[in-house]
Tab-separated table of C-alpha atoms (C1' of nucleotides) and ligand atoms in Angstrom:
chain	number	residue	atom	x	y	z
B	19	UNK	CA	-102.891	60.544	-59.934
B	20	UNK	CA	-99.279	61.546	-59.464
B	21	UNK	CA	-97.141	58.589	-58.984
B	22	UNK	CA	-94.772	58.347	-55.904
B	23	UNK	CA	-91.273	58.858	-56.692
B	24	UNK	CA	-90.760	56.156	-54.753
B	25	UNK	CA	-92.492	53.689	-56.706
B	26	UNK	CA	-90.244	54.667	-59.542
B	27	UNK	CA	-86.868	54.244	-57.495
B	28	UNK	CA	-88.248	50.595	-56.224
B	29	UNK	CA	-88.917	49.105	-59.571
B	30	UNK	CA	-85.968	50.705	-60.653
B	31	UNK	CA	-84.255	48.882	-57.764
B	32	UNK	CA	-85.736	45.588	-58.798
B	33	UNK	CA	-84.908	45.767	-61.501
B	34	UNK	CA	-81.500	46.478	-61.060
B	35	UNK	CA	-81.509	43.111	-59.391
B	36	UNK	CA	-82.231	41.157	-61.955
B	37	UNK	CA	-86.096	40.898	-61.171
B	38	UNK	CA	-88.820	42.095	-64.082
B	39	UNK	CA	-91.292	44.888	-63.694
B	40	UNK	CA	-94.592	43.356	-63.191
B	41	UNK	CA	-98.254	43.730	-62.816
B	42	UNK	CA	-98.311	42.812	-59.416
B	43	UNK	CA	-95.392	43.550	-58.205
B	44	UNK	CA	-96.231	47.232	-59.677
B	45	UNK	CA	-99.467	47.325	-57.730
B	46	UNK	CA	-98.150	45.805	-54.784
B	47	UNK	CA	-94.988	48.277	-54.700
B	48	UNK	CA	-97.858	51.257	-55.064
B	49	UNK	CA	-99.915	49.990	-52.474
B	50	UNK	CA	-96.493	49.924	-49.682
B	51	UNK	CA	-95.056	53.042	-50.962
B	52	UNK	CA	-98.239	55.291	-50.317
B	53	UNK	CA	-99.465	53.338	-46.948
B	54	UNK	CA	-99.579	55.652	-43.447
B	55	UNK	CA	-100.273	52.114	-41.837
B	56	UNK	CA	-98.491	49.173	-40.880
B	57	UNK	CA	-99.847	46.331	-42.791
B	58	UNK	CA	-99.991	42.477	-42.635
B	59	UNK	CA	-99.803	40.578	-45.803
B	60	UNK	CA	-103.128	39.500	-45.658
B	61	UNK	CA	-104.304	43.880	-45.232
B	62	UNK	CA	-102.042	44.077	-48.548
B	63	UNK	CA	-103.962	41.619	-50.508
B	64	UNK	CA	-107.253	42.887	-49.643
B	65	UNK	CA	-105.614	46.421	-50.457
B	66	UNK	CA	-104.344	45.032	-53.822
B	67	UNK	CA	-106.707	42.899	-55.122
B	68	UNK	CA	-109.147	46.254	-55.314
B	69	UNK	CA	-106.636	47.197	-57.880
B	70	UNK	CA	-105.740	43.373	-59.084
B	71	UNK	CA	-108.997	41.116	-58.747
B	72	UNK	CA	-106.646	38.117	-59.666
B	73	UNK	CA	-103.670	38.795	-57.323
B	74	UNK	CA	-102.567	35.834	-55.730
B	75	UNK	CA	-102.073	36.076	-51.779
B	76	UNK	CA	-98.908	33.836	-52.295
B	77	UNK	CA	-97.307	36.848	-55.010
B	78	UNK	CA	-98.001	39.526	-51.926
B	79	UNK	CA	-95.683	37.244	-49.374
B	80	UNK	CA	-92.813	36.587	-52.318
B	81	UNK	CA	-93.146	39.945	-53.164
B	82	UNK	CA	-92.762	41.266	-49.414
B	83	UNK	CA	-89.409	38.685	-49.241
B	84	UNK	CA	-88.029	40.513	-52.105
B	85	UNK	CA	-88.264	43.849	-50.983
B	86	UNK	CA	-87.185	42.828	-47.387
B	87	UNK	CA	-83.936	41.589	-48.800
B	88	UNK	CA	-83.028	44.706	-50.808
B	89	UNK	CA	-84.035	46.634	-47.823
B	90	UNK	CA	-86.718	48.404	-48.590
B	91	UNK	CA	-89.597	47.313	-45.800
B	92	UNK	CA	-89.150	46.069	-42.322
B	93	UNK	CA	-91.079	44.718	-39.596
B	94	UNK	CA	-93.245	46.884	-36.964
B	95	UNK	CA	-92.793	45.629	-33.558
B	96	UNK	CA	-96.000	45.831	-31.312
B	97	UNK	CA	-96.752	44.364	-28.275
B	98	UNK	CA	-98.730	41.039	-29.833
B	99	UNK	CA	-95.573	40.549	-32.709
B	100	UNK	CA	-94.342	41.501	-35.594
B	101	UNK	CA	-96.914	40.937	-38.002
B	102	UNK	CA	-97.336	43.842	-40.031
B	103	UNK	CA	-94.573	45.751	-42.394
B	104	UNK	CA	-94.021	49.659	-43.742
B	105	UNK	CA	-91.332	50.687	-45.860
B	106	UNK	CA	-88.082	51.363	-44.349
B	107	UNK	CA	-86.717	54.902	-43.515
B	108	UNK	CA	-83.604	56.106	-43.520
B	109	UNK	CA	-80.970	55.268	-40.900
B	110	UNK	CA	-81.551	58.020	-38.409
B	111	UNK	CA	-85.782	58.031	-38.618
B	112	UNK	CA	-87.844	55.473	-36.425
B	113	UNK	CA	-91.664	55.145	-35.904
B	114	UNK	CA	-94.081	56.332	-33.652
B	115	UNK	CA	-96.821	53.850	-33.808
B	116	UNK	CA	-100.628	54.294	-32.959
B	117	UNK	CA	-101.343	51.274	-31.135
B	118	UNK	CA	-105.008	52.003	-31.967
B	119	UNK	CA	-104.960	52.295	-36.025
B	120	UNK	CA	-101.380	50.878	-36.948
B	121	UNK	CA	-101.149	54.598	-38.236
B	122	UNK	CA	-97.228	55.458	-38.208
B	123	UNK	CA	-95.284	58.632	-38.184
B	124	UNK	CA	-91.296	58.604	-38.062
B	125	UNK	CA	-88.808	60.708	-35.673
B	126	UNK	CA	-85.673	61.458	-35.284
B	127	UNK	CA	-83.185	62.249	-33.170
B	128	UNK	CA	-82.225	59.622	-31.108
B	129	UNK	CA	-78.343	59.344	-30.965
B	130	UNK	CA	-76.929	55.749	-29.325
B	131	UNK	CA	-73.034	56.550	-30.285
B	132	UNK	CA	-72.093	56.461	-26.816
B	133	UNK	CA	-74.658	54.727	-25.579
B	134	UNK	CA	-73.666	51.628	-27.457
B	135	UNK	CA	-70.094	51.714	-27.347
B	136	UNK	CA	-70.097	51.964	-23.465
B	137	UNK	CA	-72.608	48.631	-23.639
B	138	UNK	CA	-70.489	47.474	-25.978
B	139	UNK	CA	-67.098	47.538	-23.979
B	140	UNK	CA	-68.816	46.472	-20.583
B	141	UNK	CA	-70.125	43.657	-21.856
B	142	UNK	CA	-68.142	42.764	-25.088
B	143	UNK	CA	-70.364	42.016	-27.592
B	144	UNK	CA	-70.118	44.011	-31.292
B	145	UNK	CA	-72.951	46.011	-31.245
B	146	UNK	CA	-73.769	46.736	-34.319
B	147	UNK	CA	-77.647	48.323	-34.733
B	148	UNK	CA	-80.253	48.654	-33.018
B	149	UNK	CA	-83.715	49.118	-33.257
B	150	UNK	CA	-86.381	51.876	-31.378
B	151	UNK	CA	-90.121	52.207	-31.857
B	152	UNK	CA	-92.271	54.860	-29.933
B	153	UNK	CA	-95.637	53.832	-29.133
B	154	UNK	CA	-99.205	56.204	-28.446
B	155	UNK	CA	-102.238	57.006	-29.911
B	156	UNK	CA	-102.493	59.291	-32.838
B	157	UNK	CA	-104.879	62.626	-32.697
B	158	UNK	CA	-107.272	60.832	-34.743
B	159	UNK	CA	-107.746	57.652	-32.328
B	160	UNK	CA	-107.691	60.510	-29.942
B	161	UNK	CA	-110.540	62.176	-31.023
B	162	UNK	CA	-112.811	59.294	-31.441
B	163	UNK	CA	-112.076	57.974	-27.550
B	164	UNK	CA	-112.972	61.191	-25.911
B	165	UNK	CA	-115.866	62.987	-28.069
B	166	UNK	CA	-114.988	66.503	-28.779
B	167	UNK	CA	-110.945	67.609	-28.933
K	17	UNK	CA	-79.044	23.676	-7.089
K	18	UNK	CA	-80.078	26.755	-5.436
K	19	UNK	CA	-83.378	27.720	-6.340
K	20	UNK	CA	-83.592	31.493	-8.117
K	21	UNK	CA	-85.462	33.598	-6.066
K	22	UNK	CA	-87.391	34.762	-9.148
K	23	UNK	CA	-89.109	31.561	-9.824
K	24	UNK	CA	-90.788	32.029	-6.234
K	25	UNK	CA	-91.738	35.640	-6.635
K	26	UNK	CA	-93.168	34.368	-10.114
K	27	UNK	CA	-95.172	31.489	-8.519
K	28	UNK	CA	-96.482	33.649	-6.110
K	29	UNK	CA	-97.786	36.382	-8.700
K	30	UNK	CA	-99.673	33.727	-10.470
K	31	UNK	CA	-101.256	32.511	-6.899
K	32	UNK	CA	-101.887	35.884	-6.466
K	33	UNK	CA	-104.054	36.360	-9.515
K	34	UNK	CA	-105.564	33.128	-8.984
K	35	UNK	CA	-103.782	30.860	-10.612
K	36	UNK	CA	-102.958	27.401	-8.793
K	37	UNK	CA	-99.279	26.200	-8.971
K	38	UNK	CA	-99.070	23.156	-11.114
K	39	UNK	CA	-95.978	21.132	-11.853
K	40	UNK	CA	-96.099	22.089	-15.180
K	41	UNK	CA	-96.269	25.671	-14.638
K	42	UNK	CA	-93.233	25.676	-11.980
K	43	UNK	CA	-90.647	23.841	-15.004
K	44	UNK	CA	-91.626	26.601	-17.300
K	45	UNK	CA	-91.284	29.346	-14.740
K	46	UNK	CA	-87.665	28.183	-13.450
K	47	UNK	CA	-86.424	27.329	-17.180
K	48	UNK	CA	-87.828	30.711	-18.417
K	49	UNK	CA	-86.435	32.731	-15.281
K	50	UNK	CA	-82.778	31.079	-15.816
K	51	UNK	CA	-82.646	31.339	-19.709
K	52	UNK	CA	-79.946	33.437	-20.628
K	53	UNK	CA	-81.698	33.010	-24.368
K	54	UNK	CA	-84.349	34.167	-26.254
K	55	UNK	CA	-86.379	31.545	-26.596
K	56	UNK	CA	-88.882	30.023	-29.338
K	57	UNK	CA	-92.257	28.454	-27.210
K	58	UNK	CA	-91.169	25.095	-29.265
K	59	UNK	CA	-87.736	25.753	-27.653
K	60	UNK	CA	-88.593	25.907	-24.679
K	61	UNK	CA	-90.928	23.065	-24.913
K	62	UNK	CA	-88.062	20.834	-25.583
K	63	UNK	CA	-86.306	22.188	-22.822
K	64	UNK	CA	-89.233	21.526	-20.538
K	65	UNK	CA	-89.627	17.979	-21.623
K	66	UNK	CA	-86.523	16.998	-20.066
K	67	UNK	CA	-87.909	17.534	-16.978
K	68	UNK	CA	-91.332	16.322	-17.224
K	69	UNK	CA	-91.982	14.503	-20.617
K	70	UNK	CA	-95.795	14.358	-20.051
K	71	UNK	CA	-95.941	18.021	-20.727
K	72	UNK	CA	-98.135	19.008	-23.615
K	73	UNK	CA	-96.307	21.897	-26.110
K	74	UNK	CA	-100.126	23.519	-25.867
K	75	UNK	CA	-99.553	24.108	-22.181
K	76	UNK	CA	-96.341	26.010	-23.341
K	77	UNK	CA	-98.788	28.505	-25.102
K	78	UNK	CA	-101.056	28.373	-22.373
K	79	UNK	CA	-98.517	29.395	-19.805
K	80	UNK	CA	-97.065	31.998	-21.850
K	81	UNK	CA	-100.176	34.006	-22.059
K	82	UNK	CA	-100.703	33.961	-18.485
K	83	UNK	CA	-97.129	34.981	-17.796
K	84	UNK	CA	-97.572	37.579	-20.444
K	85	UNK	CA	-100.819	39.003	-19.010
K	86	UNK	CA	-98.719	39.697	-15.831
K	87	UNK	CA	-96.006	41.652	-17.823
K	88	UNK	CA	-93.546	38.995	-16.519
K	89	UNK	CA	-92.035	37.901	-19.771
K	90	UNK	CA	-91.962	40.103	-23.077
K	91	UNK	CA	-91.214	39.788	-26.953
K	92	UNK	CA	-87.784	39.875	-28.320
K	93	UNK	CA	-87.920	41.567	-31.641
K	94	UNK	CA	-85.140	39.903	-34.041
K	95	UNK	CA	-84.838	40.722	-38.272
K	96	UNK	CA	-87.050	37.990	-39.013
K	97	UNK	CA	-90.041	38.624	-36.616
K	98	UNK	CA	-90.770	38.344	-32.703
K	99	UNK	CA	-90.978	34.693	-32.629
K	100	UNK	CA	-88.955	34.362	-29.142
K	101	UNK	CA	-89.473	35.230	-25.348
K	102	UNK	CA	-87.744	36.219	-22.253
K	103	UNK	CA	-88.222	37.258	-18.988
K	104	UNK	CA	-89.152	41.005	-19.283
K	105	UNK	CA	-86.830	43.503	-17.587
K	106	UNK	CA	-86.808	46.615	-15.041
K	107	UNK	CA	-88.499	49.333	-16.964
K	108	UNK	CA	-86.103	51.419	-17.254
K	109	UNK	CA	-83.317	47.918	-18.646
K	110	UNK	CA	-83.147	47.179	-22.582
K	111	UNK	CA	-81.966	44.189	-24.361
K	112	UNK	CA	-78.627	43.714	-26.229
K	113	UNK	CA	-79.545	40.500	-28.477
K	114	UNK	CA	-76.862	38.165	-30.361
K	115	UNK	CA	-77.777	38.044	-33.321
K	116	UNK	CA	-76.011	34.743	-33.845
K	117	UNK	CA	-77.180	32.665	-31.023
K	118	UNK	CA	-79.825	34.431	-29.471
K	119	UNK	CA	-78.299	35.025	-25.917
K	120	UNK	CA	-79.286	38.661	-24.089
K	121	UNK	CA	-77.517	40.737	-22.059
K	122	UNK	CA	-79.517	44.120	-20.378
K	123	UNK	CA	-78.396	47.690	-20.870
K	124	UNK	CA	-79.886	50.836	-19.257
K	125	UNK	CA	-78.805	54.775	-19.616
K	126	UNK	CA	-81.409	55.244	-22.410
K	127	UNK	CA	-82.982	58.616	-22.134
K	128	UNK	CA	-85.975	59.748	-24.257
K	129	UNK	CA	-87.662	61.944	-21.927
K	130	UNK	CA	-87.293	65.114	-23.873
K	131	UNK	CA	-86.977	63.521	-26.989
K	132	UNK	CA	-90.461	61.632	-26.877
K	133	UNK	CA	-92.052	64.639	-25.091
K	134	UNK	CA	-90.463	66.735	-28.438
K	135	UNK	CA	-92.200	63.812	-31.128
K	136	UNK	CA	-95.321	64.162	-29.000
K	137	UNK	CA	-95.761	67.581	-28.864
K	138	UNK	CA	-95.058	67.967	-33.123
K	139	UNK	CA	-97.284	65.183	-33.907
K	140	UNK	CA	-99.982	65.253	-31.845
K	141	UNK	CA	-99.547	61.372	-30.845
K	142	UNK	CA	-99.902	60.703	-27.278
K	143	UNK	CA	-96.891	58.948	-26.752
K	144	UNK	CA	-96.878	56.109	-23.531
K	145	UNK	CA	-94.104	53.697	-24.417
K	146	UNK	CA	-90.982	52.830	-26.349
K	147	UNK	CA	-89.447	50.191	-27.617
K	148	UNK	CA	-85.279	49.660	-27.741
K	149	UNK	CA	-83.178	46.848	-28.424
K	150	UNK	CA	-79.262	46.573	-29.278
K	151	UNK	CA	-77.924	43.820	-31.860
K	152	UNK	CA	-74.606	42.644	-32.088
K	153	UNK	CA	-72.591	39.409	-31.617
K	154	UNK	CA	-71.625	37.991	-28.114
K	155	UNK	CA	-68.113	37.265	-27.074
K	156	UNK	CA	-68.020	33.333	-27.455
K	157	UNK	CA	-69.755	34.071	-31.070
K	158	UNK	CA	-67.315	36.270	-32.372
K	159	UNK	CA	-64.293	33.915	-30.721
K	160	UNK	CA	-66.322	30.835	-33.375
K	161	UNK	CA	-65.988	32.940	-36.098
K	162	UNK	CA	-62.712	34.625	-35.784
K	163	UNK	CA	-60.764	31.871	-34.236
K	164	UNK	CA	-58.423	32.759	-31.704
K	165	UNK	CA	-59.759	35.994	-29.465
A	13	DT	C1'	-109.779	12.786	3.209
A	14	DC	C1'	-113.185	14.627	0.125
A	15	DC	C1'	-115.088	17.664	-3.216
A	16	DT	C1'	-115.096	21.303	-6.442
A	17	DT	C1'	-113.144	23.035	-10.314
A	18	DA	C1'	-108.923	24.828	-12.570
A	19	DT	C1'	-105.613	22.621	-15.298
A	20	DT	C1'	-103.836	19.321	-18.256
A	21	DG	C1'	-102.543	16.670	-22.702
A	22	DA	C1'	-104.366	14.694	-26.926
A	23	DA	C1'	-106.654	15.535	-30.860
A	24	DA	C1'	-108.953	18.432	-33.952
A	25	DA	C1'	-109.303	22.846	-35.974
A	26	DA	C1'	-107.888	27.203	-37.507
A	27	DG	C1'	-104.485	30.361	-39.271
A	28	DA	C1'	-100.208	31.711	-41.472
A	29	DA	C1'	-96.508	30.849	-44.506
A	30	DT	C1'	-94.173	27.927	-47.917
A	31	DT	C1'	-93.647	24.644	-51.741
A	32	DT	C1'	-95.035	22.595	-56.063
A	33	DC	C1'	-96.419	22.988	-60.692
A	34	DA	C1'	-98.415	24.065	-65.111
A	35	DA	C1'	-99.894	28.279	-67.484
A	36	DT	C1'	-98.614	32.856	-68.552
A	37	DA	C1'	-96.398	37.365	-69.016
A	38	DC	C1'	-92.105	39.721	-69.362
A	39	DC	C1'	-88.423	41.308	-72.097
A	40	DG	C1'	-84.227	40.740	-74.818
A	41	DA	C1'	-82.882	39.067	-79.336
A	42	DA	C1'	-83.980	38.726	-84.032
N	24	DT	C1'	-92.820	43.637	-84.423
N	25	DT	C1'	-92.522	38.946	-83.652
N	26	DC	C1'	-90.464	35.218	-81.308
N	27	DG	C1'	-88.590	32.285	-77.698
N	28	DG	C1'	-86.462	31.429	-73.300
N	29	DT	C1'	-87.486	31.848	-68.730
N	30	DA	C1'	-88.938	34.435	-64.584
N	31	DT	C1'	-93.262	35.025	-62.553
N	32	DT	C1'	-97.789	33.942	-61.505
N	33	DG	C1'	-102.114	31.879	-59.048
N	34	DA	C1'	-104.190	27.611	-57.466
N	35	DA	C1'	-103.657	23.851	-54.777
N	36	DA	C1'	-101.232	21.101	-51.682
N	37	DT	C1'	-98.239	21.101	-47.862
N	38	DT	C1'	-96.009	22.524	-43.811
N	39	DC	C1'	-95.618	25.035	-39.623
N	40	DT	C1'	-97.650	27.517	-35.756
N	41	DT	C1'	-101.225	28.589	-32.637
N	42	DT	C1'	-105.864	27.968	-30.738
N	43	DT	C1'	-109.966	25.411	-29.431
N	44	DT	C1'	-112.405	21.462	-27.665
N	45	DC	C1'	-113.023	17.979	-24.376
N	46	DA	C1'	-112.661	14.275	-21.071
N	47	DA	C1'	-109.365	12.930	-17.431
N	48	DT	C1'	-106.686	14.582	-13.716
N	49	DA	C1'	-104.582	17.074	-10.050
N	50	DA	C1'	-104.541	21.239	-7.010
N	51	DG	C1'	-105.898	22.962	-2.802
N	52	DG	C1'	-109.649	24.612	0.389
N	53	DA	C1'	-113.072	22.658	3.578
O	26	MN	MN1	-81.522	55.492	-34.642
O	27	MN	MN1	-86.052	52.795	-21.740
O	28	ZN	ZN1	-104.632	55.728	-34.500
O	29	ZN	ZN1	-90.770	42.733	-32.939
DNA sequence: TCCTTATTGAAAAAGAATTTCAATACCGAA
DNA sequence: TTCGGTATTGAAATTCTTTTTCAATAAGGA
């Protein structure tokens, strides 16, 4: 029943620009903040509309545009596209991604610095970020596979 | 005029899996293999119809998959989804994408061997693959933008 | 050259995302 | 608390992308 403080900070962040606190977007908001998976719109709504029989599937993919621009979600690559969508992590975190389940955990760790300012003086463009994903299959996805584990 | 050696080493991996060489399928090959961009299918349809305007944008598709299947071409992830191709690189070579214009350059010196054995190892994911790509703008894009450079 | 069949392009269909619009819910001002 | 302006909503229509179907054609071995 707790709520995530996350949920709190994101309408809050809405809010702040200039959009109003709604049903849906309240539900839809819970429904990102809490999920271990990578989701396409179309997983949301089915998600939501548990909570929300009337949600709309059109109020999902406005709703996703709006967080995307303050920054809050962001794509997961996998090998067939970008389809599906978590909520962003800070700078230095990335995700490990079951290719199985869409199941996601985040690392860090990586460090580029001089990585990408060697690329970026051999071939002069102005790198600016950069983007990593591990890829596997979770323990769970494990166990199912290969029986007992 | 010369012909890239790619295109025949290409050609000859789609004989090889059975595949017959078509005139359509040898344009998208050699405009693929010399793109210097990533490119949208409907892209390089357009680009292929200049040098054979029978060709159908649903062989495109077609062509892709196959190319695809044989891990010859790959995804380019960009902020707004994976909606463009190029010819896939050296295993151990990552992409450096303009954000601007599209146009790739390759990197390598990436190193996650202890660093994905480290993720694996804390979160139980059997990890087999990662993903990396560098953003930033190419020379002539930043020489547009800023004028004299 | 001939024959088999993989391949093709057009058209139709399916799927995903966006736009339009009238009804409604949010929320600040009384 | 009520009220009123307007942002937001869901349904429907539209657009854009990708896939499927199918008859005609072209590749390439015999
Ligand atoms: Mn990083
Ligand atoms: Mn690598
Ligand atoms: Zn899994
Ligand atoms: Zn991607």
């Amino acid at each position: 029943m707790s709520e995530h403080p996350l949920v709190k900070e994101w309408l809050s962040q809405l809010q702040a620009n200039g959009y109003r606190i709604t049903h849906a977007r309240r539900v839809i908001v819970e429904e990102l903040v809490k999920s271990q998976k990578a989701l396409e719109p179309v997983d949301l709504f089915t998600i939501c509309r548990k909570k929300d029989p009337a949600l709309g599937l059109v109020t999902i993919y406005r709703t996703l545009d709006q967080l995307d621009q303050l920054g809050l979600i962001q794509r997961v690559h996998q090998a067939d596209g970008c389809h599906t969508v978590m909520r962003k992590q800070n700078g230095h975190e990335h995700l490990l991604v079951c290719t199985s389940c869409g199941r996601t955990v985040t690392f860090c760790g990586d460090n580029f610095e001089s990585l990408s300012s060697k690329v970026a003086s051999e071939t002069g463009f102005a790198v600016s970020d950069h983007m990593l994903q591990f890829f596997g299959i979770c323990p769970e996805c494990q166990g199912q596979k290969d029986g007992a584990n």
